[in-house]
Structures are given as structure tokens and as C-alpha cells.
mmCIF file of C-alpha atoms in Angstrom:
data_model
loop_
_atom_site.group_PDB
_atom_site.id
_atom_site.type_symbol
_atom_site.label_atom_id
_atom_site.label_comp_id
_atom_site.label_asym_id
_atom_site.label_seq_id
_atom_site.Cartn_x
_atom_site.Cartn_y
_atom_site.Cartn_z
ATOM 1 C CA UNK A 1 -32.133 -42.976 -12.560
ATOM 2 C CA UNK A 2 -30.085 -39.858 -11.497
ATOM 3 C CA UNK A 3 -28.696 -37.670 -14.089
ATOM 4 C CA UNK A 4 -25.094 -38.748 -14.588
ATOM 5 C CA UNK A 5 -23.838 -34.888 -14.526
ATOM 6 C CA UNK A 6 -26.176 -34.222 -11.105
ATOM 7 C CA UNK A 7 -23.931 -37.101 -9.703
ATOM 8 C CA UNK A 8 -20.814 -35.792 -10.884
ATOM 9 C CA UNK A 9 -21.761 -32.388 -9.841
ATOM 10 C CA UNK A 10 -22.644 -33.889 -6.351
ATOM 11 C CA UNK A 11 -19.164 -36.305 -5.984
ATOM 12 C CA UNK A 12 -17.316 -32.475 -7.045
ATOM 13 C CA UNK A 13 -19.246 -30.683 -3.929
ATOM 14 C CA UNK A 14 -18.206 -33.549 -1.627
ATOM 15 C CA UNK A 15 -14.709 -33.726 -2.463
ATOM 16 C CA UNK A 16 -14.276 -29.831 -2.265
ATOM 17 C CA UNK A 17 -13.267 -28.386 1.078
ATOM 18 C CA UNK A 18 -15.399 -26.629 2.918
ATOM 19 C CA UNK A 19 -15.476 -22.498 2.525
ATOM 20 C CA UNK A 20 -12.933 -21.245 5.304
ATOM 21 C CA UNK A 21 -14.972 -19.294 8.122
ATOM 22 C CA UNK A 22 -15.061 -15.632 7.882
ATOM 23 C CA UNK A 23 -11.828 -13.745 9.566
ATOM 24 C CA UNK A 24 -12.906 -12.209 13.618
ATOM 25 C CA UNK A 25 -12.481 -8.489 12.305
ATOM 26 C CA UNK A 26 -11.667 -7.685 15.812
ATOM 27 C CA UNK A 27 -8.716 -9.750 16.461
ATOM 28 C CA UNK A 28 -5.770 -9.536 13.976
ATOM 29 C CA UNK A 29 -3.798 -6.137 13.295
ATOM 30 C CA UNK A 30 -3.743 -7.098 9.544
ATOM 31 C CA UNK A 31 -5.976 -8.645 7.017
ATOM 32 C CA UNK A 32 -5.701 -9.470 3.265
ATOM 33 C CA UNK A 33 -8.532 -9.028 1.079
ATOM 34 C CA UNK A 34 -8.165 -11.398 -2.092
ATOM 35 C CA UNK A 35 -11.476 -10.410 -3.904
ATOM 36 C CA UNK A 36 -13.929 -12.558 -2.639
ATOM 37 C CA UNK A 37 -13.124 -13.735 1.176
ATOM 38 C CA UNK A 38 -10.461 -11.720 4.267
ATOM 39 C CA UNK A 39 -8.122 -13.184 5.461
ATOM 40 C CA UNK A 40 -5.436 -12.170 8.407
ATOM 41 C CA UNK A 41 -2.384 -11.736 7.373
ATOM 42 C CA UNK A 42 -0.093 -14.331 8.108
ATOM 43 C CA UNK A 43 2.997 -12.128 9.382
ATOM 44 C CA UNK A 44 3.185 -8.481 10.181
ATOM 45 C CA UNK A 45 5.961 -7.192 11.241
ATOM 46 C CA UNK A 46 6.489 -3.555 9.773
ATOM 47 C CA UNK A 47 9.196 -1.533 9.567
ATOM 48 C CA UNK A 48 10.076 0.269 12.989
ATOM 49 C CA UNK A 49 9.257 4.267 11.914
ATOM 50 C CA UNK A 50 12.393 5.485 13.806
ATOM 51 C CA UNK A 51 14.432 3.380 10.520
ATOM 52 C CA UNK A 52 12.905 5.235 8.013
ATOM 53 C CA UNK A 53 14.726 8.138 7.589
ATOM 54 C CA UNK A 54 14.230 11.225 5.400
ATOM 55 C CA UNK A 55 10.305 10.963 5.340
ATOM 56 C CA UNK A 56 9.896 12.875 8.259
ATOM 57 C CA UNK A 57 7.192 15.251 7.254
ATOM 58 C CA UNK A 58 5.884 12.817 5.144
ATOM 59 C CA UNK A 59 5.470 10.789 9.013
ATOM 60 C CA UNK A 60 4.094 13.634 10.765
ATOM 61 C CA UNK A 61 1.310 13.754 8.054
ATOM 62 C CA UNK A 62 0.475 10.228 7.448
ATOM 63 C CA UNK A 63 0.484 9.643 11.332
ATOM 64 C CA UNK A 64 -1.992 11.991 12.054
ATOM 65 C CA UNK A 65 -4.121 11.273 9.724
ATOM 66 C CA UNK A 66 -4.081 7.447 10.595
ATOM 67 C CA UNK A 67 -4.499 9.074 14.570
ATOM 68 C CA UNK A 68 -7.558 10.460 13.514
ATOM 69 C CA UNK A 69 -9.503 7.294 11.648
ATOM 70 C CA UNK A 70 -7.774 5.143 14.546
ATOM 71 C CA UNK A 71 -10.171 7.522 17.121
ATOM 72 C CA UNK A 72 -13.285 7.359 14.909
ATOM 73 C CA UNK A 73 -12.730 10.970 13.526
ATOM 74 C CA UNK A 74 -12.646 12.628 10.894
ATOM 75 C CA UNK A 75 -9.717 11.102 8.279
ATOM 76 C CA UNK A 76 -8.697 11.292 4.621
ATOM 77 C CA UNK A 77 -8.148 9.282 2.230
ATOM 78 C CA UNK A 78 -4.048 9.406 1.294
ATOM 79 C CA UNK A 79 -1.754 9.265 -1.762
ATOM 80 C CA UNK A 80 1.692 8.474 -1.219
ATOM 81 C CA UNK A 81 3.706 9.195 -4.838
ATOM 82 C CA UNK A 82 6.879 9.247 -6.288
ATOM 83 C CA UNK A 83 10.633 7.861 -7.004
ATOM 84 C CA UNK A 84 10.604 4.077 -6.695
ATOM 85 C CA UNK A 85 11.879 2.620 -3.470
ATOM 86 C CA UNK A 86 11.642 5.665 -0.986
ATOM 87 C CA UNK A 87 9.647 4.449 1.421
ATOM 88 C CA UNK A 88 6.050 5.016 0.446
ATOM 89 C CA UNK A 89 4.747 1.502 1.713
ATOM 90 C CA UNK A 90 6.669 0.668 4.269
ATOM 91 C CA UNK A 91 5.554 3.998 5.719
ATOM 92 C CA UNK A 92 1.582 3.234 5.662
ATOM 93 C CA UNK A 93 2.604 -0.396 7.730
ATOM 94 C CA UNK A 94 4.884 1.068 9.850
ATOM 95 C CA UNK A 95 2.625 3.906 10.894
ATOM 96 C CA UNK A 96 -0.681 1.732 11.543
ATOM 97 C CA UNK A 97 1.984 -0.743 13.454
ATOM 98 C CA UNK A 98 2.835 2.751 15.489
ATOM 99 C CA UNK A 99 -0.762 3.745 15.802
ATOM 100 C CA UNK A 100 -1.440 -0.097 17.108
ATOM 101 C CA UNK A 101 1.256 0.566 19.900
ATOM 102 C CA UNK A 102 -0.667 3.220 21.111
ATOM 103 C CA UNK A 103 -3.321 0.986 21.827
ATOM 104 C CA UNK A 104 -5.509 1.927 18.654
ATOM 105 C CA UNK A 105 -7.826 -0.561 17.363
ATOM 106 C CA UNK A 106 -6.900 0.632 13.639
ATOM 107 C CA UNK A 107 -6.354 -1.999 11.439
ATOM 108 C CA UNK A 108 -4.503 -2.379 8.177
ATOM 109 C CA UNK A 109 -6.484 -4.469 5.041
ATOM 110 C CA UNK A 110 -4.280 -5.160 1.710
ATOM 111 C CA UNK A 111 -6.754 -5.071 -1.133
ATOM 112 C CA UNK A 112 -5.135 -6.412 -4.927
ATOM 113 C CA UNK A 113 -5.259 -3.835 -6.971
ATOM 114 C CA UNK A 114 -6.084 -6.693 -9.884
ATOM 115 C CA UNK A 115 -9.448 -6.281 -7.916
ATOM 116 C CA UNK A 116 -10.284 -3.145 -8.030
ATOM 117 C CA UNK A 117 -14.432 -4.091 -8.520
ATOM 118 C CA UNK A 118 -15.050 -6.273 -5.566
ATOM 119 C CA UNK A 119 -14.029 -2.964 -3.056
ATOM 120 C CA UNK A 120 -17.683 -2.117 -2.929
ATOM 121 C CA UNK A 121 -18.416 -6.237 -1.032
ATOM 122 C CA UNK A 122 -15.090 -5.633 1.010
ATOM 123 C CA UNK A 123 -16.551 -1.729 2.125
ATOM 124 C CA UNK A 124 -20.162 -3.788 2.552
ATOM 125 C CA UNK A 125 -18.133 -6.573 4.945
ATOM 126 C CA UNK A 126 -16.532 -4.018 6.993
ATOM 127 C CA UNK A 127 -19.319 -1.782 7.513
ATOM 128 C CA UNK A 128 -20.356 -5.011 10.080
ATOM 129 C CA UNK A 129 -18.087 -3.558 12.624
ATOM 130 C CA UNK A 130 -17.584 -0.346 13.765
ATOM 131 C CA UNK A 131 -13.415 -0.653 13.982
ATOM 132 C CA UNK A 132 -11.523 1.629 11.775
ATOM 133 C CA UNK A 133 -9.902 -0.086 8.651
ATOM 134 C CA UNK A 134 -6.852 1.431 6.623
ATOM 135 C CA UNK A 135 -7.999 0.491 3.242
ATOM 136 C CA UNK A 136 -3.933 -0.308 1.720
ATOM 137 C CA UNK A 137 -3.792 -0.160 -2.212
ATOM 138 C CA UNK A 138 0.314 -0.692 -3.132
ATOM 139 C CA UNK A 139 1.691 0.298 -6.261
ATOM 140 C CA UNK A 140 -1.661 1.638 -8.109
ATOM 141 C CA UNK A 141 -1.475 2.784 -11.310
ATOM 142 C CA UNK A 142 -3.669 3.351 -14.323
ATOM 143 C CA UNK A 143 -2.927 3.120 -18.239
ATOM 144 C CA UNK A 144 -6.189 5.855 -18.676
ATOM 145 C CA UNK A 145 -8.579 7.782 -16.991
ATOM 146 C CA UNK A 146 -11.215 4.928 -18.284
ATOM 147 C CA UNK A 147 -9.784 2.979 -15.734
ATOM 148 C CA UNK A 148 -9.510 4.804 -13.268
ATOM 149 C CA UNK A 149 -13.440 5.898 -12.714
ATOM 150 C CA UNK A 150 -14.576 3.305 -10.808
ATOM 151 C CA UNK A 151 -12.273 4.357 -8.104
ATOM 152 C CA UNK A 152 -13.023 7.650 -8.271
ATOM 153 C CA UNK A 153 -16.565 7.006 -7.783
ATOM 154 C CA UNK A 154 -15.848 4.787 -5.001
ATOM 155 C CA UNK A 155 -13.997 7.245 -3.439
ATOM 156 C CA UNK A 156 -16.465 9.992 -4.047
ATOM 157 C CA UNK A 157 -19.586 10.731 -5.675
ATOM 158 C CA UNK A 158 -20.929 7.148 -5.633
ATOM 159 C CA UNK A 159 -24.547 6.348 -4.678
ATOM 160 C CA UNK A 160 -23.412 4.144 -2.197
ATOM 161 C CA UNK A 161 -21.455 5.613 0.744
ATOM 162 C CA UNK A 162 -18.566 4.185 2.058
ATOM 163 C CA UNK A 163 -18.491 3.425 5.941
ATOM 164 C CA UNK A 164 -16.869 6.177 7.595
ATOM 165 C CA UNK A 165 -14.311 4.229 9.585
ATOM 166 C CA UNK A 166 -12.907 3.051 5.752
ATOM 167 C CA UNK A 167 -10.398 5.037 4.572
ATOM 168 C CA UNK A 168 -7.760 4.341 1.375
ATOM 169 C CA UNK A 169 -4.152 4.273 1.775
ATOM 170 C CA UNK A 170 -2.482 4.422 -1.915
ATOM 171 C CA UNK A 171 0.960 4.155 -3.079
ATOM 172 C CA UNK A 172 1.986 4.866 -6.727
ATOM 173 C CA UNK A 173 5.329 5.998 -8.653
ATOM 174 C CA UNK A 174 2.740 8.270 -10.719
ATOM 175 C CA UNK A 175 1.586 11.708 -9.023
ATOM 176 C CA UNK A 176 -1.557 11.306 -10.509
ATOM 177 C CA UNK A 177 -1.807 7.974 -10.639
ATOM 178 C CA UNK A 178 -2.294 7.974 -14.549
ATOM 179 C CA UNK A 179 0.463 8.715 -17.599
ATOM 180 C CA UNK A 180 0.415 12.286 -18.728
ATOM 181 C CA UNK A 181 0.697 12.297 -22.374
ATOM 182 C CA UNK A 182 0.874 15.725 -23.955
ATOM 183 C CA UNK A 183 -0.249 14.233 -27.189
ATOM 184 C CA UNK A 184 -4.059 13.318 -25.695
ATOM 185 C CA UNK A 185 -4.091 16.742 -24.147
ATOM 186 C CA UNK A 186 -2.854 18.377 -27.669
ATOM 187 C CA UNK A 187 -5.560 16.238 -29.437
ATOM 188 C CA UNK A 188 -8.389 16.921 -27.914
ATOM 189 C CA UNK A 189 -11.512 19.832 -28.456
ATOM 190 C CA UNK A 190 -11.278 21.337 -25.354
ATOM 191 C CA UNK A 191 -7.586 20.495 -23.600
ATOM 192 C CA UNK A 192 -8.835 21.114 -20.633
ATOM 193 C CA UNK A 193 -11.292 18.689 -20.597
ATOM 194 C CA UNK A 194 -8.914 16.224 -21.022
ATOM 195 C CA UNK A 195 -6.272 17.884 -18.552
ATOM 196 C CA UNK A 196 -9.653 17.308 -15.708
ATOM 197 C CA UNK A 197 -10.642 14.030 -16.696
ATOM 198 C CA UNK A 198 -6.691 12.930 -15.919
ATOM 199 C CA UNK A 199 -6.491 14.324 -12.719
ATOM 200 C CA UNK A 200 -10.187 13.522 -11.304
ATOM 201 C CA UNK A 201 -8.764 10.672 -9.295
ATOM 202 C CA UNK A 202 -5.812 12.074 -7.556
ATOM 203 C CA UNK A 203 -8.089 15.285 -6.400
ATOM 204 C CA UNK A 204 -9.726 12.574 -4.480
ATOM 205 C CA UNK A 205 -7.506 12.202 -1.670
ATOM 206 C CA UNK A 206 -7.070 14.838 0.466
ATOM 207 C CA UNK A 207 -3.547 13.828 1.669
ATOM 208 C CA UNK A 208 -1.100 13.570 -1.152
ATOM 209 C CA UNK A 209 2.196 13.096 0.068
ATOM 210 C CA UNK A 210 5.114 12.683 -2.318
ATOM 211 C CA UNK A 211 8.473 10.956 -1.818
ATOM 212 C CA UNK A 212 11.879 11.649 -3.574
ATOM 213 C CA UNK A 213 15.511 10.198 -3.953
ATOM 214 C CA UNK A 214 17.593 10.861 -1.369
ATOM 215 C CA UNK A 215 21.028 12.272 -1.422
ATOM 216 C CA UNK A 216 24.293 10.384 -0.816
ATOM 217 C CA UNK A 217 24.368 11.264 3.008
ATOM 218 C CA UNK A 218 20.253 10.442 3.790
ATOM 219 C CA UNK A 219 21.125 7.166 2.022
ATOM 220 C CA UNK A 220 23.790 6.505 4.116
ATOM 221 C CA UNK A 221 22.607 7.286 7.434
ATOM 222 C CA UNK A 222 19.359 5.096 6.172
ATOM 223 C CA UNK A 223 22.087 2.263 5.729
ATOM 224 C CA UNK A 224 23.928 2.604 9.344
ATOM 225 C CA UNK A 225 20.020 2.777 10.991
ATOM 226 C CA UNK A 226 19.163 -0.397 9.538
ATOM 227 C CA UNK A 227 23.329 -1.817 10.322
ATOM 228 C CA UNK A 228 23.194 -0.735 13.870
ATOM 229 C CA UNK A 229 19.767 -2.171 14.349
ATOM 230 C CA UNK A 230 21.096 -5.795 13.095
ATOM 231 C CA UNK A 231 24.408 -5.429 14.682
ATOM 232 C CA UNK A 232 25.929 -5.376 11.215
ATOM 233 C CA UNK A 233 29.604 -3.250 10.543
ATOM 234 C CA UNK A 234 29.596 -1.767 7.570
ATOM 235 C CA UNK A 235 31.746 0.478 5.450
ATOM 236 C CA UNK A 236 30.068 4.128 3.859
ATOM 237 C CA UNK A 237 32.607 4.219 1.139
ATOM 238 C CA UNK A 238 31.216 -0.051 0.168
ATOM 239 C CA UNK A 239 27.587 0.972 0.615
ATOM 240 C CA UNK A 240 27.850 4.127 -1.429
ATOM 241 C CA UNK A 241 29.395 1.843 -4.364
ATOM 242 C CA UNK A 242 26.520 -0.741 -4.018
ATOM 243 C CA UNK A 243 24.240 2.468 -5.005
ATOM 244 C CA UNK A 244 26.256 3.479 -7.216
ATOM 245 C CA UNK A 245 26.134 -0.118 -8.798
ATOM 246 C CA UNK A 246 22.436 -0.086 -8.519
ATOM 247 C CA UNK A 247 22.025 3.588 -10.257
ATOM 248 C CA UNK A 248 19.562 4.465 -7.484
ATOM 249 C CA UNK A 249 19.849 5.663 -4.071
ATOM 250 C CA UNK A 250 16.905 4.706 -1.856
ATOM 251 C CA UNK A 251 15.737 2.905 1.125
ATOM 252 C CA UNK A 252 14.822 0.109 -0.516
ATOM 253 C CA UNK A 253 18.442 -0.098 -2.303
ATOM 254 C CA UNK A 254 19.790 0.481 1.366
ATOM 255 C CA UNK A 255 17.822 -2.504 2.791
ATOM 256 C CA UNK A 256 19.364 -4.805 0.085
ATOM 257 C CA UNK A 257 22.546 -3.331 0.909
ATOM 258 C CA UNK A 258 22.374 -4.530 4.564
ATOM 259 C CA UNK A 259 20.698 -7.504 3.094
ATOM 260 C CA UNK A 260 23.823 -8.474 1.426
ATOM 261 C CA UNK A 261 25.763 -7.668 4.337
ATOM 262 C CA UNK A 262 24.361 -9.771 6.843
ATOM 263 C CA UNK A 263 25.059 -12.618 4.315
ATOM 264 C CA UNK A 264 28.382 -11.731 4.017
ATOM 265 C CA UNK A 265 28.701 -11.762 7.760
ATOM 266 C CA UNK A 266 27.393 -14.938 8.636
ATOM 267 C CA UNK A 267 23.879 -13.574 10.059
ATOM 268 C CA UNK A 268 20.238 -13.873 9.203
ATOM 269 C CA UNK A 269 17.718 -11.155 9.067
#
């Protein structure tokens, strides 16, 4: 008589879908990676560059960079940092979706950052094809250097190389990606030491581009770009007291400006 779990077991397997079929790595523009299977993304529609406003050398850089990877060249890995809401990821999507236009085969893939350990199986999928992959990491940040050095040795140093058309696309509020606490530094033998250890993983990328608040009239002319472009009227003098409301003045505060605006107005975005 058959074992009473093996027939359990065996009813579980039948009533569990099937595994979904691998994603054609040739044929979306965007991809999710979710630790253990990639998927396309379901919708991506970027941010037009010519809307983001007061990045412009932070543009120039990123672009070129993604220009190069995009033409199986040499590229670097890149570290967008600083003030919250200024742009930082809605740059990296908006510049693949530019390099795309231009008939690049570049693609973007959104990796969890919960999932930090399973990059080595997504660099060992991709390194099936030869297309160039922008490897996107949002918001990354680290409580201490502990756990951080996985990264850092997937980025370099490993055994293991990573394929050469895979290249990481970071965003973080931190500089350095990790807290800087003067007491650690203060407490240690050798200060330095601990000074090196900290900054190990941002010396990794060799494009670090920060981002900072803008001032009243960037913000402004951020709002009207984004107004004119949903054939929204607004008011400077309104929008200026939303930021004001908000304590922050940003791109991502002027998007939820016009947000509110086109629901004021009757209009969907």
C-alpha cells in the first residue's frame, strides 16, 4: 500500500500549477527579477528625459555610460545618491527608455534588493545571451559594512566574473551607501581601518553621481514641464505653497503636485 504522505505529496504536485516558462530575454525592454525566476515587466513607461529638469549633468553622464554597455563596450557600474525625491530613479528608466529609442538593444532588469544573494543565478541566467542588461538596484542601503560585502565582491574581486554586458545601476539617499557613525570610527584600533572598510562598496562604481534639492525656481519650472505636458493650468504662487506644505522641494513633490492638480481639474494621468 502507498505511503499515505507519498500520496499527499503526489495530490500537492498535481494540484500546483505548472512553473511559468522562462522570459525570451530578447523581446521585452524590461524585466523583473524576483529571486528565483524573470519576469517582463508588466508596464514601462518611463519618464520622458526632456521632464526631468535640473539633472542635466547628471544625464549627460548616466547616458553615456548606458551608450556604451548598450554598444557592447566598455561601461561602469553607477551610483546615483542623495536628497530623497530628486530624480535618481526615474533617471536610470528614463535613460535606458532613451537609449531604447535609439534603437539599442539595452535592457533594464529590477532586482529586490531583499535579494541581494540570488544576483550571482540572475548574472549566471543572463550570461545565456549576449544583450546588454542594466542591472537596476532602487533605494539600496546598508545598516553595516557586514552587509554590504557580498556586493562588493560581486561587484569586484569575486572568483566568479560577472558577464561583461551586466552592469549595476544603484540608487541610494546614502553617498556611501552605509551610515557613517563617528563613534565606530572613534572606537576602533586603527580608524582608518574602519574609515576603508565603510567605504569599500561605494569605491566600486566608477560613476557616482549625486543629486540635490532644488531651489524654488528649478522646482517650479519642473512643475510647469510636467503641467504643460498634461495640459494642466496651474498657478506658481499654489505650487510653491504645496512645497512649502510638504517641507521639501523636489521632483517627486512636483509630480504629486500636478498629481493633485489633474484631480482637481477633472483629468486623469
Amino acid at each position: 500500500m502507498t505511503d499515505p504522505l507519498i500520496r499527499i505529496a503526489e495530490a500537492l504536485e498535481r494540484l500546483s500549477p505548472p512553473p511559468a516558462p522562462p522570459a525570451d530575454l530578447e523581446a521585452h525592454p524590461a524585466y523583473v527579477w524576483r529571486g528565483r525566476e524573470i519576469v517582463p515587466a508588466r508596464d514601462f513607461t518611463p519618464t520622458p528625459l526632456a521632464l526631468l529638469q535640473g539633472v542635466d549633468k547628471q544625464r549627460t553622464a548616466l547616458l553615456a555610460n548606458l551608450e556604451r554597455l548598450s554598444a557592447g563596450h566598455a561601461a561602469q557600474d553607477a551610483l546615483l545618491w542623495g536628497a530623497r525625491g530628486t530624480g535618481k530613479s526615474a533617471l536610470v528608466k528614463g535613460a535606458i527608455a532613451a537609449v531604447q529609442a535609439q534603437g539599442g538593444r539595452l535592457a533594464l532588469v529590477e532586482a529586490v534588493t531583499t535579494h541581494l544573494e540570488t544576483l550571482p543565478d540572475l548574472f549566471a541566467l543572463l550570461a545565456t545571451t549576449d544583450r546588454p542588461f542594466a542591472i537596476f538596484l532602487d533605494d539600496l542601503g546598508f545598516d553595516a559594512a557586514a552587509d554590504a560585502r557580498a556586493l562588493r565582491s560581486l561587484l569586484e574581486g569575486g572568483a566568479e566574473a560577472r558577464p561583461a554586458h551586466c552592469r549595476l545601476f544603484v540608487t541610494s539617499n546614502r553617498r556611501h551607501l552605509l551610515p557613517r557613525d563617528i563613534d565606530a570610527q572613534s572606537s576602533a584600533i586603527n580608524p582608518r581601518d574602519s574609515i576603508d572598510d565603510d567605504l569599500a562598496l561605494a569605491d566600486r562604481f566608477g560613476l557616482s553621481l549625486g543629486f540635490h534639492v532644488v531651489d524654488q525656481d528649478t522646482y517650479v519650472a519642473i512643475v510647469r514641464g510636467y503641467a504643460e505636458a498634461h495640459g494642466l493650468q496651474f498657478d506658481p504662487a499654489d505650487a510653491i505653497q504645496w512645497a512649502t506644505r510638504r517641507g521639501s522641494r523636489s521632483g517627486r513633490v512636483a509630480w504629486q503636485y500636478v498629481v493633485e492638480l489633474a484631480g482637481r481639474q477633472g483629468k486623469r494621468l
